[in-house]
Coordinates of C-alpha atoms in Angstrom, one line a residue:
M1191 CA 16.0 -22.0 4.4
S1192 CA 15.9 -25.2 2.4
L1193 CA 13.1 -27.7 1.9
H1194 CA 13.4 -31.4 2.8
P1195 CA 10.0 -32.9 1.9
T1196 CA 8.1 -34.4 4.8
P1197 CA 5.8 -37.3 3.7
D1198 CA 2.5 -37.8 5.4
C1199 CA 2.6 -41.0 7.4
G1200 CA -0.9 -40.9 8.6
V1201 CA -2.2 -39.9 12.1
P1202 CA -0.1 -41.4 14.9
H1203 CA -2.0 -44.2 16.8
E1204 CA -1.8 -42.5 20.2
T1205 CA -3.0 -39.1 18.7
A1206 CA -5.9 -40.9 17.0
A1207 CA -6.9 -42.8 20.1
V1208 CA -6.9 -39.6 22.3
A1209 CA -8.8 -37.6 19.6
R1210 CA -11.5 -40.3 19.3
A1211 CA -11.9 -40.4 23.0
A1212 CA -12.1 -36.6 23.3
F1213 CA -14.7 -36.4 20.5
P1214 CA -16.8 -39.5 20.6
H1215 CA -19.4 -37.9 18.4
G1216 CA -16.9 -36.7 15.9
H1217 CA -15.4 -33.3 15.1
A1218 CA -15.2 -31.2 12.0
Y1219 CA -11.4 -31.4 11.8
L1220 CA -11.4 -35.1 12.4
R1221 CA -13.9 -35.6 9.6
L1222 CA -11.9 -33.3 7.3
R1223 CA -8.8 -35.4 7.8
D1224 CA -10.6 -38.7 7.4
A1225 CA -12.4 -37.5 4.2
L1226 CA -9.6 -35.6 2.4
G1227 CA -6.4 -36.8 4.0
P1228 CA -3.5 -34.3 4.5
I1229 CA -4.8 -32.1 1.6
Y1230 CA -1.3 -30.6 0.8
T1231 CA 2.1 -32.1 0.0
D1232 CA 5.5 -30.3 0.2
I1233 CA 6.4 -30.7 -3.5
P1234 CA 4.3 -27.7 -4.8
F1235 CA 6.0 -25.4 -2.3
A1236 CA 9.6 -26.4 -3.4
G1237 CA 10.0 -23.3 -5.5
L1238 CA 9.7 -21.1 -2.5
F1239 CA 12.8 -22.4 -0.7
A1240 CA 16.5 -22.6 -1.5
R1241 CA 18.2 -25.8 -2.3
V1242 CA 20.7 -25.5 0.6
G1243 CA 20.4 -24.1 4.1
Q1244 CA 18.7 -24.8 7.4
P1245 CA 15.7 -27.1 7.0
A1246 CA 12.4 -25.3 6.9
A1247 CA 9.3 -26.2 8.8
C1248 CA 7.0 -28.6 7.0
P1249 CA 5.2 -26.4 4.3
W1250 CA 2.1 -28.7 3.9
R1251 CA 1.4 -28.4 7.6
L1252 CA 2.0 -24.7 7.6
A1253 CA -0.5 -24.4 4.7
L1254 CA -3.1 -26.2 6.7
I1255 CA -2.4 -24.2 9.9
T1256 CA -2.8 -21.0 7.8
L1257 CA -6.3 -22.1 6.8
L1258 CA -7.2 -23.1 10.4
Q1259 CA -5.8 -19.8 11.7
F1260 CA -8.0 -17.8 9.3
S1261 CA -11.1 -19.8 9.9
E1262 CA -10.8 -19.3 13.7
N1263 CA -9.4 -15.7 13.5
L1264 CA -6.3 -16.5 15.5
S1265 CA -3.1 -14.6 15.8
D1266 CA 0.2 -16.2 14.9
R1267 CA 1.0 -16.8 18.6
C1268 CA -2.4 -18.4 19.3
A1269 CA -2.2 -20.6 16.3
A1270 CA 1.3 -21.8 17.3
D1271 CA -0.1 -22.5 20.8
A1272 CA -3.0 -24.5 19.2
V1273 CA -0.6 -26.7 17.4
R1274 CA 1.0 -27.6 20.7
A1275 CA -2.1 -27.9 22.8
R1276 CA -5.2 -28.9 20.8
I1277 CA -5.8 -32.6 20.0
D1278 CA -8.1 -31.7 17.0
W1279 CA -5.3 -29.8 15.4
K1280 CA -2.7 -32.5 16.0
Y1281 CA -5.1 -35.1 14.5
L1282 CA -5.6 -33.0 11.3
L1283 CA -1.9 -32.2 11.0
G1284 CA -0.8 -35.8 11.7
L1285 CA 1.4 -34.9 14.7
D1286 CA 2.5 -36.9 17.7
L1287 CA 1.1 -36.0 21.1
T1288 CA 4.5 -34.9 22.2
D1289 CA 5.3 -32.7 19.2
P1290 CA 6.6 -29.4 20.6
G1291 CA 5.4 -27.3 17.7
F1292 CA 7.3 -24.2 16.4
D1293 CA 7.9 -20.5 17.1
A1294 CA 5.0 -18.3 16.0
S1295 CA 7.3 -16.2 13.7
V1296 CA 7.4 -19.2 11.3
L1297 CA 3.8 -18.5 10.2
S1298 CA 4.6 -15.0 9.2
E1299 CA 7.7 -16.1 7.4
F1300 CA 5.7 -18.7 5.5
R1301 CA 3.1 -16.2 4.4
S1302 CA 5.8 -13.9 3.2
R1303 CA 7.3 -16.7 1.1
L1304 CA 3.8 -17.3 -0.5
V1305 CA 3.4 -13.6 -1.4
A1306 CA 7.0 -13.2 -2.6
G1307 CA 6.6 -16.3 -4.8
E1308 CA 3.2 -15.3 -6.1
A1309 CA 1.9 -18.6 -4.8
E1310 CA -1.1 -17.3 -2.7
A1311 CA -3.6 -19.1 -4.9
L1312 CA -1.8 -22.4 -4.4
L1313 CA -3.6 -23.1 -1.1
F1314 CA -7.1 -22.4 -2.6
D1315 CA -6.6 -24.1 -6.0
T1316 CA -5.1 -27.3 -4.5
L1317 CA -8.1 -27.7 -2.2
L1318 CA -10.5 -27.1 -5.1
T1319 CA -8.8 -29.8 -7.1
L1320 CA -9.0 -32.3 -4.2
C1321 CA -12.7 -31.5 -3.8
R1322 CA -13.3 -32.1 -7.5
E1323 CA -11.5 -35.5 -7.3
R1324 CA -13.6 -36.5 -4.3
G1325 CA -16.8 -35.7 -6.2
L1326 CA -17.7 -32.7 -4.0
L1327 CA -18.0 -30.3 -7.0
A1328 CA -20.9 -30.8 -9.4
K1329 CA -20.1 -30.0 -13.0
R1330 CA -22.3 -27.3 -14.4
G1331 CA -24.4 -27.0 -11.2
R1332 CA -25.6 -23.9 -9.4
Q1333 CA -23.5 -21.2 -7.9
R1334 CA -24.2 -17.9 -6.2
T1335 CA -22.1 -14.7 -5.8
D1336 CA -22.4 -11.9 -3.4
A1337 CA -20.1 -9.1 -2.3
T1338 CA -19.1 -7.6 1.0
H1339 CA -16.9 -4.6 2.1
V1340 CA -13.4 -5.0 3.3
L1341 CA -12.1 -2.2 5.6
G1342 CA -8.7 -0.9 4.8
A1343 CA -6.2 -1.1 7.7
V1344 CA -5.9 2.7 7.7
R1345 CA -7.6 5.5 9.6
S1346 CA -10.6 7.1 8.0
L1347 CA -9.6 10.7 7.1
N1348 CA -11.3 13.6 5.4
R1349 CA -9.6 15.3 2.5
L1350 CA -7.8 17.9 4.6
G1351 CA -6.7 15.3 7.1
C1352 CA -5.4 13.1 4.3
A1353 CA -3.4 16.0 2.9
I1354 CA -1.8 16.7 6.3
E1355 CA -1.0 13.1 7.0
T1356 CA 0.4 12.7 3.5
L1357 CA 2.8 15.6 3.9
R1358 CA 3.8 14.3 7.4
A1359 CA 4.5 10.8 5.9
A1360 CA 6.6 12.3 3.1
L1361 CA 8.7 14.3 5.6
N1362 CA 9.2 11.2 7.8
A1363 CA 10.3 9.1 4.7
L1364 CA 12.8 11.8 3.6
A1365 CA 14.1 12.0 7.2
V1366 CA 15.1 8.3 6.8
V1367 CA 16.4 8.1 3.3
A1368 CA 17.9 11.6 2.9
P1369 CA 18.3 13.3 6.3
D1370 CA 21.1 15.7 5.3
W1371 CA 19.2 16.9 2.2
L1372 CA 16.0 17.3 4.2
R1373 CA 17.8 19.2 6.9
A1374 CA 19.1 21.7 4.3
H1375 CA 15.8 22.2 2.6
T1376 CA 13.2 22.0 5.3
D1377 CA 11.4 24.9 6.9
P1378 CA 12.2 25.0 10.7
N1379 CA 8.5 25.5 11.4
W1380 CA 7.7 22.1 9.7
I1381 CA 9.1 20.2 12.7
E1382 CA 6.6 21.8 15.0
R1383 CA 3.8 21.7 12.5
Y1384 CA 4.1 18.2 11.1
G1385 CA 6.0 16.4 13.8
R1386 CA 2.8 15.3 15.6
S1387 CA 0.0 13.0 14.5
I1388 CA -3.3 14.3 13.0
D1389 CA -4.9 13.9 16.4
D1390 CA -2.8 16.7 17.7
F1391 CA -3.0 18.9 14.6
H1392 CA -5.1 22.0 15.3
I1393 CA -7.6 22.5 12.4
P1394 CA -9.5 25.8 12.9
Q1395 CA -13.3 26.0 12.9
G1396 CA -15.2 27.9 10.2
E1397 CA -15.0 27.5 6.4
T1398 CA -12.8 30.6 5.8
A1399 CA -10.3 29.6 8.5
R1400 CA -10.2 26.0 7.4
R1401 CA -9.6 27.0 3.8
A1402 CA -6.7 29.3 4.9
C1403 CA -5.2 26.4 6.9
A1404 CA -5.6 24.0 4.0
E1405 CA -3.9 26.5 1.6
A1406 CA -1.0 27.0 4.1
I1407 CA -0.5 23.3 4.1
G1408 CA -0.8 23.2 0.4
D1409 CA 2.0 25.8 0.1
D1410 CA 4.3 23.8 2.4
G1411 CA 3.8 20.7 0.3
H1412 CA 4.2 22.6 -3.0
R1413 CA 7.5 24.0 -1.7
L1414 CA 8.7 20.5 -0.7
L1415 CA 7.8 19.1 -4.2
A1416 CA 9.6 22.1 -5.9
A1417 CA 12.7 21.4 -3.8
V1418 CA 12.7 17.7 -4.8
D1419 CA 12.1 18.6 -8.5
A1420 CA 15.0 21.1 -8.6
K1421 CA 17.9 20.2 -10.8
A1422 CA 20.3 20.2 -7.9
A1423 CA 18.3 17.6 -5.9
P1424 CA 19.2 13.9 -6.3
G1425 CA 17.0 12.5 -9.0
W1426 CA 16.0 9.4 -7.0
L1427 CA 14.2 11.5 -4.4
R1428 CA 11.3 11.9 -6.9
N1429 CA 10.8 8.2 -6.9
V1430 CA 10.6 7.8 -3.1
P1431 CA 7.1 6.2 -2.7
A1432 CA 6.0 8.7 -0.1
M1433 CA 6.9 11.5 -2.5
V1434 CA 5.0 9.9 -5.4
V1435 CA 1.9 9.7 -3.2
L1436 CA 2.4 13.3 -2.0
R1437 CA 2.4 14.5 -5.7
R1438 CA -0.8 12.6 -6.4
V1439 CA -2.6 14.0 -3.3
W1440 CA -1.5 17.5 -4.1
L1441 CA -2.7 17.3 -7.7
Q1442 CA -6.1 16.0 -6.4
N1443 CA -6.6 18.5 -3.7
F1444 CA -4.8 21.7 -4.7
H1445 CA -4.4 23.8 -7.8
V1446 CA -2.2 26.8 -8.7
T1447 CA -3.9 30.0 -9.8
E1448 CA -2.6 32.0 -12.7
P1449 CA 0.3 34.3 -11.7
P1450 CA -0.5 38.1 -11.6
T1451 CA 0.2 40.1 -14.7
G1452 CA 4.0 40.6 -15.1
G1453 CA 4.7 37.8 -12.5
S1454 CA 6.8 34.8 -13.1
E1455 CA 5.5 31.2 -13.5
G1456 CA 6.1 30.4 -9.8
D1457 CA 4.1 33.4 -8.5
G1458 CA 0.7 31.6 -8.7
R1459 CA -1.2 31.0 -5.4
I1460 CA -1.9 27.5 -4.0
R1461 CA -5.7 27.1 -3.7
W1462 CA -7.7 24.3 -2.1
R1463 CA -9.9 22.6 -4.7
T1464 CA -13.7 22.7 -4.3
E1465 CA -16.0 20.1 -5.7
A1466 CA -16.9 22.5 -8.5
E1467 CA -13.2 22.8 -9.4
G1468 CA -12.8 19.1 -10.1
I1469 CA -12.4 16.6 -7.3
P1470 CA -11.4 13.2 -8.8
A1471 CA -13.7 10.2 -8.7
A1472 CA -13.5 7.9 -5.6
L1473 CA -11.8 5.3 -7.8
V1474 CA -8.6 7.4 -8.2
M1475 CA -8.8 9.6 -5.1
V1476 CA -6.1 8.8 -2.6
A1477 CA -7.8 8.1 0.8
S1478 CA -4.7 7.3 2.8
P1479 CA -0.9 7.9 2.3
Y1480 CA -0.1 4.6 3.9
D1481 CA -2.2 2.5 1.4
P1482 CA -3.0 4.4 -1.8
D1483 CA -5.1 1.5 -3.1
V1484 CA -7.8 2.0 -0.5
H1485 CA -10.7 4.1 -1.7
Y1486 CA -14.0 5.5 -0.3
A1487 CA -17.2 3.8 -1.3
K1488 CA -20.9 3.8 -0.4
K1489 CA -23.4 1.1 -0.9
R1490 CA -26.9 2.0 0.3
A1491 CA -26.4 3.0 4.0
T1492 CA -22.9 1.5 4.3
T1493 CA -19.8 3.8 3.8
W1494 CA -16.3 2.6 4.1
I1495 CA -12.7 3.1 3.0
G1496 CA -11.0 -0.1 1.7
Y1497 CA -11.9 -2.8 -0.8
K1498 CA -14.7 -5.1 -1.9
V1499 CA -14.6 -8.9 -2.1
H1500 CA -16.8 -11.0 -4.2
L1501 CA -17.3 -14.6 -3.1
T1502 CA -18.7 -17.3 -5.3
E1503 CA -19.9 -20.6 -3.8
T1504 CA -21.7 -23.7 -5.0
C1505 CA -25.3 -24.2 -3.9
D1506 CA -26.4 -27.6 -5.3
D1507 CA -28.8 -29.4 -3.1
A1508 CA -26.9 -32.7 -3.1
Q1509 CA -23.4 -31.2 -2.5
P1510 CA -21.9 -29.2 0.4
P1511 CA -21.5 -25.5 -0.3
L1512 CA -17.9 -24.7 -1.4
I1513 CA -16.3 -21.4 -2.3
V1514 CA -14.9 -21.7 -5.8
H1515 CA -13.8 -18.2 -6.6
V1516 CA -12.7 -15.0 -4.7
A1517 CA -12.3 -11.7 -6.4
T1518 CA -11.1 -8.5 -4.6
T1519 CA -11.6 -5.2 -6.2
P1520 CA -11.3 -1.5 -5.3
A1521 CA -14.3 -0.5 -3.2
P1522 CA -15.9 1.8 -5.8
I1523 CA -16.0 -0.8 -8.6
V1524 CA -19.7 -1.7 -9.2
D1525 CA -20.7 -5.3 -8.8
R1526 CA -21.8 -5.8 -12.4
A1527 CA -18.3 -5.0 -13.7
V1528 CA -17.0 -8.2 -11.9
L1529 CA -19.2 -10.7 -13.7
D1530 CA -17.4 -11.0 -17.0
P1531 CA -13.9 -11.6 -15.5
L1532 CA -15.5 -13.8 -12.9
H1533 CA -17.0 -16.1 -15.5
A1534 CA -13.8 -16.1 -17.5
A1535 CA -11.8 -17.2 -14.4
L1536 CA -14.3 -19.9 -13.7
A1537 CA -14.1 -21.1 -17.3
T1538 CA -10.3 -21.3 -17.0
K1539 CA -10.8 -23.7 -14.0
D1540 CA -13.6 -25.6 -15.7
L1541 CA -15.9 -24.5 -12.9
L1542 CA -18.6 -22.6 -14.8
P1543 CA -22.1 -23.1 -13.4
A1544 CA -25.2 -23.7 -15.5
R1545 CA -27.2 -21.2 -13.4
H1546 CA -25.6 -18.3 -11.5
L1547 CA -27.6 -16.6 -8.8
V1548 CA -26.8 -13.0 -8.0
D1549 CA -28.5 -10.0 -6.4
A1550 CA -29.7 -6.9 -8.2
A1551 CA -26.3 -5.1 -8.1
Y1552 CA -24.9 -7.7 -10.6
I1553 CA -27.9 -7.6 -13.1
D1554 CA -28.1 -5.5 -16.2
A1555 CA -29.0 -6.3 -19.8
D1556 CA -25.4 -6.5 -21.0
G1557 CA -24.5 -9.0 -18.3
L1558 CA -27.5 -11.2 -19.0
V1559 CA -26.7 -11.4 -22.7
A1560 CA -22.9 -11.8 -22.2
A1561 CA -23.3 -14.6 -19.6
A1562 CA -25.5 -16.7 -22.0
R1563 CA -23.7 -15.9 -25.2
D1564 CA -20.1 -16.2 -24.0
H1565 CA -20.3 -18.9 -21.3
D1566 CA -23.7 -20.6 -21.6
V1567 CA -24.6 -19.4 -18.1
V1568 CA -28.1 -18.5 -17.1
L1569 CA -27.7 -15.4 -14.9
T1570 CA -30.6 -15.2 -12.4
G1571 CA -31.4 -12.3 -10.1
P1572 CA -33.8 -9.5 -9.4
V1573 CA -33.9 -6.5 -11.6
S1574 CA -32.7 -3.2 -10.1
K1575 CA -35.5 -1.0 -8.7
D1576 CA -36.6 1.9 -10.9
N1577 CA -35.6 5.1 -9.1
Q1578 CA -36.6 7.5 -11.8
W1579 CA -39.1 10.3 -10.9
Q1580 CA -41.7 8.6 -13.1
A1581 CA -41.7 5.5 -11.0
R1582 CA -42.3 7.6 -7.9
T1583 CA -45.0 9.8 -9.4
E1584 CA -48.6 8.6 -9.8
G1585 CA -49.8 8.8 -13.3
A1586 CA -46.4 9.4 -14.9
F1587 CA -45.1 7.2 -17.7
T1588 CA -42.4 4.7 -16.9
I1589 CA -40.4 2.9 -19.7
E1590 CA -43.1 0.1 -19.8
A1591 CA -45.5 2.6 -21.3
F1592 CA -43.3 2.9 -24.4
H1593 CA -43.3 0.2 -27.2
L1594 CA -39.8 -0.7 -28.2
D1595 CA -39.2 -2.3 -31.6
W1596 CA -35.7 -3.7 -31.3
D1597 CA -35.5 -4.9 -34.8
R1598 CA -36.5 -1.6 -36.4
K1599 CA -34.8 0.4 -33.6
I1600 CA -37.9 2.5 -33.1
A1601 CA -39.7 3.5 -29.9
T1602 CA -43.4 4.5 -29.8
C1603 CA -44.5 6.9 -27.0
P1604 CA -47.9 6.6 -25.2
A1605 CA -49.3 9.3 -27.6
G1606 CA -48.5 7.1 -30.6
H1607 CA -45.5 9.0 -32.0
D1608 CA -42.5 7.1 -33.3
S1609 CA -39.0 8.1 -32.2
R1610 CA -36.7 10.2 -34.4
S1611 CA -33.4 8.5 -33.4
W1612 CA -32.0 5.5 -31.6
H1613 CA -28.4 5.4 -30.6
P1614 CA -26.4 3.1 -28.2
N1615 CA -24.2 4.9 -25.7
Y1616 CA -21.6 3.1 -23.6
N1617 CA -21.4 4.4 -20.0
L1618 CA -19.0 2.8 -17.5
G1619 CA -19.2 -0.5 -19.4
R1620 CA -23.0 -0.5 -19.8
T1621 CA -24.9 -0.1 -23.0
V1622 CA -27.5 2.7 -22.7
I1623 CA -29.9 3.3 -25.6
R1624 CA -30.5 7.1 -26.2
I1625 CA -33.9 7.6 -27.9
R1626 CA -35.1 11.0 -29.1
F1627 CA -38.5 12.1 -30.3
A1628 CA -39.3 15.0 -32.6
A1629 CA -39.7 18.3 -30.8
Q1630 CA -42.8 19.3 -32.7
H1631 CA -44.6 16.3 -31.4
C1632 CA -43.6 16.8 -27.8
R1633 CA -44.2 20.5 -27.5
A1634 CA -47.9 20.2 -28.4
C1635 CA -48.5 16.9 -26.6
S1636 CA -51.0 17.1 -23.7
L1637 CA -49.3 14.1 -22.1
K1638 CA -45.9 15.9 -21.8
P1639 CA -46.2 16.6 -18.0
R1640 CA -46.5 12.8 -17.5
C1641 CA -43.6 12.0 -19.7
T1642 CA -40.6 14.3 -19.3
P1643 CA -39.0 15.6 -16.1
L1644 CA -38.7 19.2 -17.4
A1645 CA -42.5 19.4 -17.6
A1646 CA -43.1 17.4 -14.4
P1647 CA -45.2 19.3 -11.7
S1648 CA -43.0 20.8 -8.9
T1649 CA -43.0 19.1 -5.5
D1650 CA -41.8 22.3 -3.8
P1651 CA -44.9 24.1 -2.2
A1652 CA -43.2 27.5 -2.7
L1653 CA -43.0 26.9 -6.4
A1654 CA -46.4 25.3 -6.9

């Protein structure tokens, strides 16, 4: 496909007349066209197309249609039908009433070109630049950021279900890329066992039976990996994506016990990992063989497998709210870890706010200091709730009961004793101050039950 730039010649007279008659009180798309014009031109998309070949559909119109399609949650077919049938779309796109439109597959092909050319941000950045030129973005105004969960387009599986489906996906992939090799190295029982979906896979009830089932599956996967790793096997089989995922899932969910005395290295038994034996953190745990980047996460009462998206929008009283930044992260990444790269990205675009409003999940001491020091941004939001046992126990000492001398790095407890040591500790990107008091002071202190959890009164009636 080649690009022959199509200039915007304005809205055709007949299209404008019909649109004005159909919407005498105005319409959002009509106002958008009147205020911002066509928004895009073909020139920025030139690098996505060849110099010769069949002429491509007008990219600036396809870019606009992509935005409309997303805003209205339309399928490609419905969006193509809207181009042909809806007068508000024809007005925004500058099309004649008789324009026949295009086949729905053109939209998918256009999105593929955007992704392949790493030009996804072109649509967003171009619109932001135009809004800035029209005076719709206040310099150093107010912005707010919040996050929401994004569900992965995969089925939610438990650990055993994920292992079964991963082995099944690996066998299916090998059946496509190396059918003769798989036929020579497969167990005849695997066809019956893994030839059906997880819905039809019989998982026995009871912990003992389920563990035995899991370890039988683990042995099958281990044998397949051993066959692929053998010297006689084609080296490229190890790099088949489904095999790479299988290796990750097996390392995360199974381990090999030590071989018996006198046995060879391969005589160890495949065992299903328990949580006590080292289950990886959610950020690295594979949740689906079909999208290894989706991960399990929980935020308050919401649990999901997928991603998290952080949206930043302007909130100045005299300006319309506009989204100025979008950041997508793995689901388990905590919100506060996004702030520093978010501010850096806004600084690159010269879109930093003077005041940034966030919720408690984004607020910590390091973030407050870094925002002001590095970007001259006032970070504003509620402080996280204190969930320590002292805050829930009447009469117990919370951190407010201690006097902190930051210059001398000394803390004074409610009994009047100074701390013995003060050391910063960096945990998951946060600075935590570890403060210790002398043991001889704490042992004899009558306030100790109100201070430390080891001396806290038990809440279990059986232990009272």
